Each structure stands twice: as structure tokens, then as C-alpha cells.
Tab-separated table of C-alpha atoms in Angstrom:
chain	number	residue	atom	x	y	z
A	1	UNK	CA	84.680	-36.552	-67.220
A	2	UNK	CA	81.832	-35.917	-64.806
A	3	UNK	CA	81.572	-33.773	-61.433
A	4	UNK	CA	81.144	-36.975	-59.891
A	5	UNK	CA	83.977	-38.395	-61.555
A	6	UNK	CA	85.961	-35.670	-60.320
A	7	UNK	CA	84.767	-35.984	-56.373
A	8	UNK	CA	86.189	-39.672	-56.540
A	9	UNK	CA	89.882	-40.587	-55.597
A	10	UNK	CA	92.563	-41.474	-58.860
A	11	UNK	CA	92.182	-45.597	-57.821
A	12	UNK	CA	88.675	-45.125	-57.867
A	13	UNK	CA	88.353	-43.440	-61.217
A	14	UNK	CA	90.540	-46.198	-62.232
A	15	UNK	CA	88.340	-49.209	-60.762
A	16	UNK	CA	84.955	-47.389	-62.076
A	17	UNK	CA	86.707	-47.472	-65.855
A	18	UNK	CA	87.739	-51.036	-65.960
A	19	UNK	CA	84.083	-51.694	-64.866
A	20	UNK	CA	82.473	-49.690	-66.901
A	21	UNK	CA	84.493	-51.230	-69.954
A	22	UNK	CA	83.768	-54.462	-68.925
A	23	UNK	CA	79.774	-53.757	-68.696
A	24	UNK	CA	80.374	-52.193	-71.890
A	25	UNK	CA	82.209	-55.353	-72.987
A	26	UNK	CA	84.622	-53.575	-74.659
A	27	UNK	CA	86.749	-55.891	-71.911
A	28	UNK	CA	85.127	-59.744	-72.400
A	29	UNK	CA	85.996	-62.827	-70.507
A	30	UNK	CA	88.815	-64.549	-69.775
A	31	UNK	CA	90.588	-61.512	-71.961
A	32	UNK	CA	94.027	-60.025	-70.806
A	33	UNK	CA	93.602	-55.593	-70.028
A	34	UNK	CA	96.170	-53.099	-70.319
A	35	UNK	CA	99.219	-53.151	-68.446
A	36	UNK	CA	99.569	-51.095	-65.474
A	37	UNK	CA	102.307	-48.631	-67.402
A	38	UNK	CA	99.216	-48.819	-70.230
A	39	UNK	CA	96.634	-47.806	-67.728
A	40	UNK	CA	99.027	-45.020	-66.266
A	41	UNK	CA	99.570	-43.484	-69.802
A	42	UNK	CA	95.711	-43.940	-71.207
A	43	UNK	CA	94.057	-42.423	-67.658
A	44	UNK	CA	96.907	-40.281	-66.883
A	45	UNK	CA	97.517	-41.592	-63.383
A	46	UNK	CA	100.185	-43.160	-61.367
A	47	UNK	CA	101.225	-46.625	-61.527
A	48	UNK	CA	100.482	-46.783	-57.706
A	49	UNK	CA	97.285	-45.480	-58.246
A	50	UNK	CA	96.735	-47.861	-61.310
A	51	UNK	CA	98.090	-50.665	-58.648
A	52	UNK	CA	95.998	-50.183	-56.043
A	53	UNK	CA	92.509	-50.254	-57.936
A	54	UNK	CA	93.546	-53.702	-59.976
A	55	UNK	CA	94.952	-55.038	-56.608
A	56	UNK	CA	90.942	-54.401	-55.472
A	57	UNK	CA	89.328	-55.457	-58.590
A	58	UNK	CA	91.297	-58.430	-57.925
A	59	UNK	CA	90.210	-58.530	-54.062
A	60	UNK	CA	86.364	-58.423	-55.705
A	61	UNK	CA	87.289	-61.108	-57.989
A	62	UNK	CA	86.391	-59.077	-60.863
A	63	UNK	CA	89.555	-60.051	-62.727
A	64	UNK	CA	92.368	-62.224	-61.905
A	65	UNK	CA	96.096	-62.293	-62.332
A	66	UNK	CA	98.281	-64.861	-64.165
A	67	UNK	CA	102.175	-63.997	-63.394
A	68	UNK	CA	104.268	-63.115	-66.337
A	69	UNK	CA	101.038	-62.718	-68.466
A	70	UNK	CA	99.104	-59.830	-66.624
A	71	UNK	CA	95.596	-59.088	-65.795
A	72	UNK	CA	92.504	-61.096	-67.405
A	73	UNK	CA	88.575	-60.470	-66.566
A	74	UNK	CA	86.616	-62.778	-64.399
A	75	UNK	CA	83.432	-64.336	-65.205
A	76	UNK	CA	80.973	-61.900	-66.192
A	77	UNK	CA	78.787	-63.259	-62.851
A	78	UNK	CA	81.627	-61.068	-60.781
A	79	UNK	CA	79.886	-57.842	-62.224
A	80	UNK	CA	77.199	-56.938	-59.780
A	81	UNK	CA	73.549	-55.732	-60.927
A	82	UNK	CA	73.648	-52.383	-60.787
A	83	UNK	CA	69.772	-52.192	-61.961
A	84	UNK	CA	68.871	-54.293	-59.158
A	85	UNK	CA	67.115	-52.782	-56.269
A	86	UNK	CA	66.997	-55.628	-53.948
A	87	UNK	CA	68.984	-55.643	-50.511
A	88	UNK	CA	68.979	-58.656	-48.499
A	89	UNK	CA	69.402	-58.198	-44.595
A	90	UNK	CA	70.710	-61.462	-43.107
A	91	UNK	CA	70.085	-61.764	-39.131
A	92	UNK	CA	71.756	-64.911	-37.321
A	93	UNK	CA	70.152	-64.310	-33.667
A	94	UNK	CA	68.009	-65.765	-30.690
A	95	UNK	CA	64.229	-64.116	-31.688
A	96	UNK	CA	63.523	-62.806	-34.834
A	97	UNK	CA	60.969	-60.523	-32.735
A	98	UNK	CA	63.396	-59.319	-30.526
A	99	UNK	CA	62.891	-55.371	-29.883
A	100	UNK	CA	66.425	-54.775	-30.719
A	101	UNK	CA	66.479	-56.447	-34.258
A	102	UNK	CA	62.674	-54.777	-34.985
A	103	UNK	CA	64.407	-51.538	-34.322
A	104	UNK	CA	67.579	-52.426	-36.757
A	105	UNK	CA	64.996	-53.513	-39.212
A	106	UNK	CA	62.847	-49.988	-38.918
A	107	UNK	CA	66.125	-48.052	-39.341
A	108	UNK	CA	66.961	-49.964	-42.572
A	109	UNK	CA	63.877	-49.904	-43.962
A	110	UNK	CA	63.681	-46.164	-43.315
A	111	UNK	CA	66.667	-45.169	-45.684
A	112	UNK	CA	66.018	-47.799	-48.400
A	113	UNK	CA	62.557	-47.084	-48.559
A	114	UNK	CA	63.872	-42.861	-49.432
A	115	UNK	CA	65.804	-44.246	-52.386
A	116	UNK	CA	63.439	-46.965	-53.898
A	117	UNK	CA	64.785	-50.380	-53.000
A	118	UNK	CA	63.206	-53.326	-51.396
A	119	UNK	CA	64.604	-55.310	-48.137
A	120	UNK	CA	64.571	-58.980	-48.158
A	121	UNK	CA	64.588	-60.272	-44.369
A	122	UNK	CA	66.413	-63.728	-44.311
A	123	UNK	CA	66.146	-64.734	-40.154
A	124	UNK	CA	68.643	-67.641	-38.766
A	125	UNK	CA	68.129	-69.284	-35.389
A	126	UNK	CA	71.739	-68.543	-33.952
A	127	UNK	CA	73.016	-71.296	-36.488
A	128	UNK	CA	76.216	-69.918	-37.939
A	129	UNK	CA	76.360	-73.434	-40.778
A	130	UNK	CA	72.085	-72.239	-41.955
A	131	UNK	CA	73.811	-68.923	-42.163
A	132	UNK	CA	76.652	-69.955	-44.444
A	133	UNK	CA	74.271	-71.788	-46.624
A	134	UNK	CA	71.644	-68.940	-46.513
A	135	UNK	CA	74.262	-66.450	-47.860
A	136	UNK	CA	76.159	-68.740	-50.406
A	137	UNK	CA	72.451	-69.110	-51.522
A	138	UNK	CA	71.842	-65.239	-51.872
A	139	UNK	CA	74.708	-64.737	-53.473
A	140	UNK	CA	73.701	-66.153	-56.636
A	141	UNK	CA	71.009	-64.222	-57.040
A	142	UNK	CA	70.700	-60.308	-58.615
A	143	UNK	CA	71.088	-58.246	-55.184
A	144	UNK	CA	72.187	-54.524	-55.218
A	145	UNK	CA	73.783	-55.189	-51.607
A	146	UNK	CA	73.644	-57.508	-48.341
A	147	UNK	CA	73.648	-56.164	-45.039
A	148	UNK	CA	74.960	-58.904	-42.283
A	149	UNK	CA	74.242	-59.450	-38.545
A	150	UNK	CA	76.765	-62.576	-37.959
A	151	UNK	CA	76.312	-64.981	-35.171
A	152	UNK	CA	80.137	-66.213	-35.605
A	153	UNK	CA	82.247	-62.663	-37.544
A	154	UNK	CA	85.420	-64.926	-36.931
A	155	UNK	CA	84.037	-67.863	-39.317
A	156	UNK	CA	82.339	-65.455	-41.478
A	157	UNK	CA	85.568	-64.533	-43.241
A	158	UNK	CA	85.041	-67.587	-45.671
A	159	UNK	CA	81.493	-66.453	-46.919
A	160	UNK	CA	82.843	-63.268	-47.138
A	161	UNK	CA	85.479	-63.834	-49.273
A	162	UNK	CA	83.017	-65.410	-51.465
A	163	UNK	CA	80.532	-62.089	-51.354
A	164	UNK	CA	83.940	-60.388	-52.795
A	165	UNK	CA	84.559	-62.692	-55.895
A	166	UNK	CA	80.862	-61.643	-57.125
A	167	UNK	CA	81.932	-58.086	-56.447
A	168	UNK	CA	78.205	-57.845	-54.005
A	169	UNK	CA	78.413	-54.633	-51.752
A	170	UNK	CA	77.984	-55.545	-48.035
A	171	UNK	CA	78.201	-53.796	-44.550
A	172	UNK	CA	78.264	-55.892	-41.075
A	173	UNK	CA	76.091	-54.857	-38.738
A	174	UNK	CA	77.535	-54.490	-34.726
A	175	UNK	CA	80.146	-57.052	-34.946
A	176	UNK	CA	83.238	-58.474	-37.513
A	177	UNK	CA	85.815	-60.303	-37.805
A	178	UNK	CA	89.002	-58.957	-36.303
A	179	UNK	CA	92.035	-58.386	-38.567
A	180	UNK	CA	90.141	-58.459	-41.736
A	181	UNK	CA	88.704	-54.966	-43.117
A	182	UNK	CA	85.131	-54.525	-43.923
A	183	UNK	CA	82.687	-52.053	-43.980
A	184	UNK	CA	80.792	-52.056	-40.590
A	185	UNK	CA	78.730	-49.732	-38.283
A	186	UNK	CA	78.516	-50.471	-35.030
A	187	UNK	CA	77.783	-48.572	-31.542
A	188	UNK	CA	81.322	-46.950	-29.545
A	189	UNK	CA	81.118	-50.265	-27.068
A	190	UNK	CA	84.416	-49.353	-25.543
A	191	UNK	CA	83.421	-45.948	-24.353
A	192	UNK	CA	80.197	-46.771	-23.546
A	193	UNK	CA	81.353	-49.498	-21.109
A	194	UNK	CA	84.520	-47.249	-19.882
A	195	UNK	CA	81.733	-44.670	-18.983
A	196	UNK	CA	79.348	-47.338	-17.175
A	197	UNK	CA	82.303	-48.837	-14.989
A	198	UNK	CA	83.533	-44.689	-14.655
A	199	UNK	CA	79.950	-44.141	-12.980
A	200	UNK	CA	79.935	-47.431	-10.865
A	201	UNK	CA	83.606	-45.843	-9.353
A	202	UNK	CA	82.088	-42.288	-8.872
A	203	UNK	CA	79.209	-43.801	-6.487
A	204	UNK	CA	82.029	-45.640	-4.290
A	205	UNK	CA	82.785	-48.980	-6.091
A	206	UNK	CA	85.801	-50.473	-5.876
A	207	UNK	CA	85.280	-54.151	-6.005
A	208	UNK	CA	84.058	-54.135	-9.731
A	209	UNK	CA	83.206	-57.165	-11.602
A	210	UNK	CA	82.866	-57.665	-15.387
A	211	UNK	CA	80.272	-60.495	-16.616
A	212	UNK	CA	80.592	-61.595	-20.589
A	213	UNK	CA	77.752	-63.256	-22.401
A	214	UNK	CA	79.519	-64.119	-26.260
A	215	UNK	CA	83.011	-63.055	-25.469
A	216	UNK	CA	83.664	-64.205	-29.033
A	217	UNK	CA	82.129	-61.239	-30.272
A	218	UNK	CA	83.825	-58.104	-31.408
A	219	UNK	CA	81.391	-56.058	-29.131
A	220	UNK	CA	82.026	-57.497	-26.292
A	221	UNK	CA	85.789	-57.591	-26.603
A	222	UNK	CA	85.546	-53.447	-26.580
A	223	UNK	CA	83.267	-53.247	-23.863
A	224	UNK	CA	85.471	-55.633	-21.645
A	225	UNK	CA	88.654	-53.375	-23.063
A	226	UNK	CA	86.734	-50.432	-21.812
A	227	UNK	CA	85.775	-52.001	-18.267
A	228	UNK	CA	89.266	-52.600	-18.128
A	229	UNK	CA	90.524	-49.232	-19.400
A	230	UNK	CA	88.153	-47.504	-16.821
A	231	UNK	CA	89.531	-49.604	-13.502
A	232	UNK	CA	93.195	-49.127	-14.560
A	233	UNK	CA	92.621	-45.472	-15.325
A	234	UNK	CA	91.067	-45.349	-11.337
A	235	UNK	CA	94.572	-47.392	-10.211
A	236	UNK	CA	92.300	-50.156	-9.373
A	237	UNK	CA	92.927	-53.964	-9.557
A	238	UNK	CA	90.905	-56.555	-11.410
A	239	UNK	CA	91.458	-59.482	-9.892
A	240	UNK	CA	90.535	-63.204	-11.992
A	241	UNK	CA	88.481	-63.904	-9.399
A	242	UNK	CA	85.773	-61.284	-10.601
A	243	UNK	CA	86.180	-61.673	-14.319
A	244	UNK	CA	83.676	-64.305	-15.428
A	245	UNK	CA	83.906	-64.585	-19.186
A	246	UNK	CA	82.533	-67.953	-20.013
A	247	UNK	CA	78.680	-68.833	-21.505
A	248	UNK	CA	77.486	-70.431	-18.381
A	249	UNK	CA	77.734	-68.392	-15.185
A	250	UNK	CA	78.224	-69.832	-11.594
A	251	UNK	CA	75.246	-67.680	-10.202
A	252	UNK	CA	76.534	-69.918	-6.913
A	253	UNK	CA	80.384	-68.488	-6.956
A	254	UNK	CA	79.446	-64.981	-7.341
A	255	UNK	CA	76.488	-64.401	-4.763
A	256	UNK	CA	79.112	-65.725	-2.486
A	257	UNK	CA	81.729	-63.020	-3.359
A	258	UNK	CA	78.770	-61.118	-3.012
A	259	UNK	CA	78.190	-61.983	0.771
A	260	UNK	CA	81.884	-61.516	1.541
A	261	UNK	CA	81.740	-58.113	0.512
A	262	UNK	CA	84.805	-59.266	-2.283
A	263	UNK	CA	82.012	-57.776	-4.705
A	264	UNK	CA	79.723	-55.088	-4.655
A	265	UNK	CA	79.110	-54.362	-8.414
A	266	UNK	CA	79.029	-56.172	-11.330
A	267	UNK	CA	79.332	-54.443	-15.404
A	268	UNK	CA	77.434	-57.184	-17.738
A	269	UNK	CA	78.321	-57.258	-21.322
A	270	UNK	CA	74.807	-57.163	-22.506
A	271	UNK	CA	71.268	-56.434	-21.029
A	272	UNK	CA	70.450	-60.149	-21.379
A	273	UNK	CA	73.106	-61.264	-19.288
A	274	UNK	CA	72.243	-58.683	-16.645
A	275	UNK	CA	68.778	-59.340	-16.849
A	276	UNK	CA	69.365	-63.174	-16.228
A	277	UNK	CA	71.711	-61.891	-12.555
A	278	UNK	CA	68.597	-60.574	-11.814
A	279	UNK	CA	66.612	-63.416	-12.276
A	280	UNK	CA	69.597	-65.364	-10.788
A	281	UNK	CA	70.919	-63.382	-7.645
A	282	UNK	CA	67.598	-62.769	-6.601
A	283	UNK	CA	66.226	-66.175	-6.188
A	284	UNK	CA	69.594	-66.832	-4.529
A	285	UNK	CA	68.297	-64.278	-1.732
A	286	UNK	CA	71.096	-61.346	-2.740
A	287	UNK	CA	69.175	-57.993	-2.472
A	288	UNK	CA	69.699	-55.285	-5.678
A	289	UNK	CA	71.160	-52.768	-5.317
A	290	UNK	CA	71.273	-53.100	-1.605
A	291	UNK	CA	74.176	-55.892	-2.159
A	292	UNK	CA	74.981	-55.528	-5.467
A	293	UNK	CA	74.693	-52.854	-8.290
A	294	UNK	CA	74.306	-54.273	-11.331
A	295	UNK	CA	74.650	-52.129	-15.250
A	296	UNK	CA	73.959	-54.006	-18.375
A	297	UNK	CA	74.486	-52.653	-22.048
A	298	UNK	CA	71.887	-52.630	-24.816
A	299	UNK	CA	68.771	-51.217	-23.100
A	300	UNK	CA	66.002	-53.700	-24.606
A	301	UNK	CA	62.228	-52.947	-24.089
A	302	UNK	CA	62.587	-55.087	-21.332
A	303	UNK	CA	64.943	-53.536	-18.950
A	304	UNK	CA	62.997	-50.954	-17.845
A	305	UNK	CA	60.349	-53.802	-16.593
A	306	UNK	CA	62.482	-55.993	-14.921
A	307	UNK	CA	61.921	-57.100	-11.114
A	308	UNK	CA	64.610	-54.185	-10.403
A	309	UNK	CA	64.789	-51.633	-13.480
A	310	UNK	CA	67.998	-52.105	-15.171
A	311	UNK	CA	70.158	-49.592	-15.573
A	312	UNK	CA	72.141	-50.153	-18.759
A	313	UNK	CA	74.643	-48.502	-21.295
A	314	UNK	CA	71.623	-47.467	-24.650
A	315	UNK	CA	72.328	-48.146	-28.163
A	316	UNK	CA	70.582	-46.924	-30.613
A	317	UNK	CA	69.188	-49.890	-33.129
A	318	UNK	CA	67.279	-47.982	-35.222
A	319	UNK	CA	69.982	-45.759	-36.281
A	320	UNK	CA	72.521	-48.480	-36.228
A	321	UNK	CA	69.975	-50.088	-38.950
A	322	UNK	CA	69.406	-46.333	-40.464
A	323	UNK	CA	73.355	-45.950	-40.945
A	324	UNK	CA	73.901	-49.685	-41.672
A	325	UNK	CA	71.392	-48.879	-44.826
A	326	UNK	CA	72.672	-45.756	-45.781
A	327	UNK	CA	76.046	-46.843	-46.271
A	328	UNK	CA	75.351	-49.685	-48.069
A	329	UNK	CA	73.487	-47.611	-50.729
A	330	UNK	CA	76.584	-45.063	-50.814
A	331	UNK	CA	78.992	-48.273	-51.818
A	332	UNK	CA	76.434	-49.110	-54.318
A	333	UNK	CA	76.827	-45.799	-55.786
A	334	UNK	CA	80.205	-45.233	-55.727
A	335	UNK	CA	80.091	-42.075	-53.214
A	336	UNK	CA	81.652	-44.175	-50.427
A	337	UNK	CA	85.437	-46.436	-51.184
A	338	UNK	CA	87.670	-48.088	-49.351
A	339	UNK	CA	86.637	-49.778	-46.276
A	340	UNK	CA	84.618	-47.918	-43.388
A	341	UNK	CA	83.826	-48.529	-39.794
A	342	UNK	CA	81.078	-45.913	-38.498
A	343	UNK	CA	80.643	-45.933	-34.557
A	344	UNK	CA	78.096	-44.244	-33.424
A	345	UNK	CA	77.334	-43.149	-29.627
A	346	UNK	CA	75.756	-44.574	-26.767
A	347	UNK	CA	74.186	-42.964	-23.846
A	348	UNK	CA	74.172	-44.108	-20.186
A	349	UNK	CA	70.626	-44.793	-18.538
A	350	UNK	CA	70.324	-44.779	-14.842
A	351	UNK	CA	67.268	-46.703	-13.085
A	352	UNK	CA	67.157	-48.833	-10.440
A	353	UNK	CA	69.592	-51.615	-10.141
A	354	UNK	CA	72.574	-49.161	-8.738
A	355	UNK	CA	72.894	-47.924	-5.720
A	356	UNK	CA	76.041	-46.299	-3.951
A	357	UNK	CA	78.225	-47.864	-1.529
């Protein structure tokens, strides 16, 4: 047994045999493998341990189960390509030239490019259906992993479960689907937001609204959780009245909560939301800051240029992309099990668009 061997846990060591017997076909298709007692005596294990790495194999639909008979190995197409040293990086967003997803893609291309593999860019026009098709169509190729930027985590879980059966290696990028474990790195949106609203409440604020662009979205759930956290934390109330969580915003409603003073700052789940109350609020003749303070999250290349310079809640893309990458390649070589969801920090950028009451 080797010192890597060693490092990995017992269900592990088990999962990495059965493969490795398979590849080996020493296990062929459609043939029944030792019992779980069998396993237990042969690798000197526990059953539980023995349990838990079949009930995964099973999970990657690397073998299957027939009750009363036992275990039996998949098609041979559930064995993924360890050779290969392609990884495919599927995007489902608004601008394929978007700062944000050039940075993800410079961060990714950073650590695969260290360890010899190439990146395959596959770009979908916010079309979750192309995206189904795109990855059903990957799939079926020799790929060493996938890395995924949903538009729609929730419906993803279908695709997914496909990407399991051919036992492919994959890691979400800044958003999943909740209630279903996957590997995913993603920015610490709930404390970033709780520390956004925490600063709006420090320069005076009390009348603190909360502005949602794709409330379906994992992200924004945590940042509105940490808005939320932040206000009850202060003892103060958030009233429905300035909570505006749909697509389409009534720029109308809320410059005239603005004038009444009902108001005076508003947290936006994303720098593209906050960019369009700009655009929005301004033409509507409300002054920022001088009427409203406004923080976005995100920090695009374009914040800092806006008519008022945004201030905004910074992610960092390219290491999202960088860690995204890196622990992709770790699943691929079997220094990284079970399922993982890295958060990494954001930082709180001050310009132009608050002012204290």
C-alpha cells in the first residue's frame, strides 16, 4: 500500500480498489463484486466503511444494485478518463466578455495551466435548456473534469445526476442547488452583505432597503439572509414595503419612499442591479447619496466609472476561478473526497454612492 494510499480515508481506499479492479478488468460488466462482509474481510475494513464507498460508487453510477442479488458493475462508459487532460468550463450568463467571467476564466486557466491540462470554454446566452443540451453533449466525450457556472442550480440537479452516472468530476462555480451536496466554491455572500448593511447602520441608517436581481440564486439568498441578519442584530424592522425582490423594479414606487424620507438607503444584491438605480433614480431627479445611499455587491470594472462611483461589497473572480480549478484537479486525483463547499472572503469598497445621514 502506498503513502498516498495511506493519507486517504478507509471508504476511500475502498472506492479507489473497486476502480482500480474494474480498470484492471479484473471486475467486467454487468458482473456481480464481493459482498460487503467479502470486502470487509479481503481489505480489512468495516462493513460501514465498505457501505459507504459502494453506496457512492453507486451515487457515480459506477455499479448498480439488484436486491437479493448484490452489487454488479456499470457500463464501462461510467469509468472516467483518467489520461485525459481536458476540462470543460461551462458559463450560462449575460456577456461572455463580462469582466467578472474574464477574471473567473484567468483564475482557472492559471492553476490548470501549472499541472498540464487544457480548458475548453463552452459560453451560453442565459439559456438554462442550450445549457442542458451543451452539458449532456460534453458528457459523452473523454473530459478529466467540468467546472459549472449555472444560470438555473435548482434545474441543474437533473444534468447533474447525469454527470454522476459517468462518474465525471465537477465543481459549481458561485451558486447550487440547495439541498443537494456538491462540490462548490463560492464567495462568503452572507457576511459580506451582513457587513455592507452593518456599515450603512454605523453612518446613521435606519430605513434600510434590500433590492434582489435573481433571487432564485443561491447567492443572493445569503446576501438577503445577511441584510436581514445585520438589521435584526441592530433591533431594527424590515418592513415589506422596502423589500423588493422581484426581476423588474418599480424605479417609480421607490424614489417615492425615497422623497418621504420612508427610505434613505438601499443594499442591492449585485453591482448590476445597483448600477441600473443609478441609471434609474437619477433620471427620476433623486440625488445620490444626498437622498439615497446606495451599496451593490460584485465590484465589476464598471462600478468605479459609474455617474456616482459605486460603492460595493468585492469578490474576488479570479481566485474564485483559481480555487474553482484547483479543486477540481484535487477530485481528479483523489487528494480531495466527499463533497466540499470552499467560501472564500470578500472585502467592502467604499466610493461614492454613500453618504451619512
Amino acid at each position: 500500500m502506498s503513502k498516498k494510499d495511506l493519507a486517504l480515508p478507509k471508504y476511500q481506499m475502498v472506492k479507489e480498489y473497486v476502480l482500480s479492479q474494474i480498470e484492471n478488468q479484473e471486475f467486467t460488466m454487468d458482473e456481480r463484486i464481493p459482498s460487503e462482509s467479502e470486502f470487509s474481510r479481503l481489505l480489512d475494513v468495516s462493513s460501514i466503511t465498505v457501505r459507504k464507498a459502494l453506496s457512492e460508487l453507486v451515487n457515480e453510477g459506477v455499479i448498480y444494485r439488484v436486491r437479493g442479488k448484490g452489487s454488479f458493475v456499470a457500463s464501462q462508459a461510467a469509468i472516467p478518463d483518467k489520461n485525459s487532460n481536458l476540462v470543460a468550463f461551462v458559463i450560462s450568463g449575460i456577456d461572455l466578455y463580462d469582466s467578472s467571467y474574464m477574471q473567473i476564466m484567468r483564475g482557472i486557466q492559471s492553476l490548470l495551466g501549472k499541472h498540464g491540462c487544457k480548458l475548453i470554454i463552452e459560453f451560453v446566452e442565459n439559456d438554462f435548456e442550450q445549457e442542458r443540451e451543451l452539458v449532456l453533449e460534453l458528457i459523452q466525450t473523454e473530459l478529466r473534469g467540468i467546472l459549472i457556472y449555472s444560470s438555473n442550480p435548482e434545474a441543474a440537479k437533473d444534468y447533474l445526476r447525469e454527470i454522476r452516472k459517468k462518474a465525471i468530476p465537477f465543481v459549481m462555480l458561485d451558486r447550487s442547488p440547495s439541498g443537494y451536496p456538491v462540490n462548490v466554491v463560492t464567495c462568503n455572500n452572507h457576511d459580506g452583505a451582513y457587513e455592507a448593511v452593518e456599515y450603512l447602520i454605523k453612518q446613521g441608517h435606519r430605513h434600510i432597503g434590500f433590492a434582489a436581481y435573481d433571487y432564485h440564486l443561491s447567492p443572493e439568498v445569503d446576501r438577503y439572509n445577511g441584510y436581514r441578519n445585520a438589521m435584526s442584530d441592530a433591533s431594527l424592522p424590515v418592513p415589506e414595503s422596502l423589500l423588493f425582490l422581484a426581476k423588474e423594479l418599480d424605479y417609480t414606487a421607490l424614489a417615492e419612499l425615497i422623497r418621504s424620507g420612508e427610505l434613505t438607503a438601499l443594499f442591492c444584491a449585485n453591482d448590476r442591479r445597483a448600477l441600473e438605480a443609478i441609471e434609474q433614480l437619477t433620471a427620476l431627479g433623486i440625488r445620490i447619496p444626498e437622498q439615497v445611499s446606495l451599496i451593490g455587491f460584485d465590484d465589476f470594472e464598471s462600478s468605479k466609472f459609474a455617474k456616482v462611483a459605486l460603492s460595493t461589497v468585492k469578490q474576488y473572480f479570479d481566485v474564485l476561478g483559481y480555487e474553482s480549478a484547483k479543486l477540481l484537479y484535487e477530485i481528479t486525483e483523489g487528494s480531495s473526497y466527499g463533497n466540499k463547499k470552499v467560501m472564500l472572503p470578500t472585502s467592502l469598497v467604499i466610493r461614492d454612492t454613500v453618504k451619512p445621514v
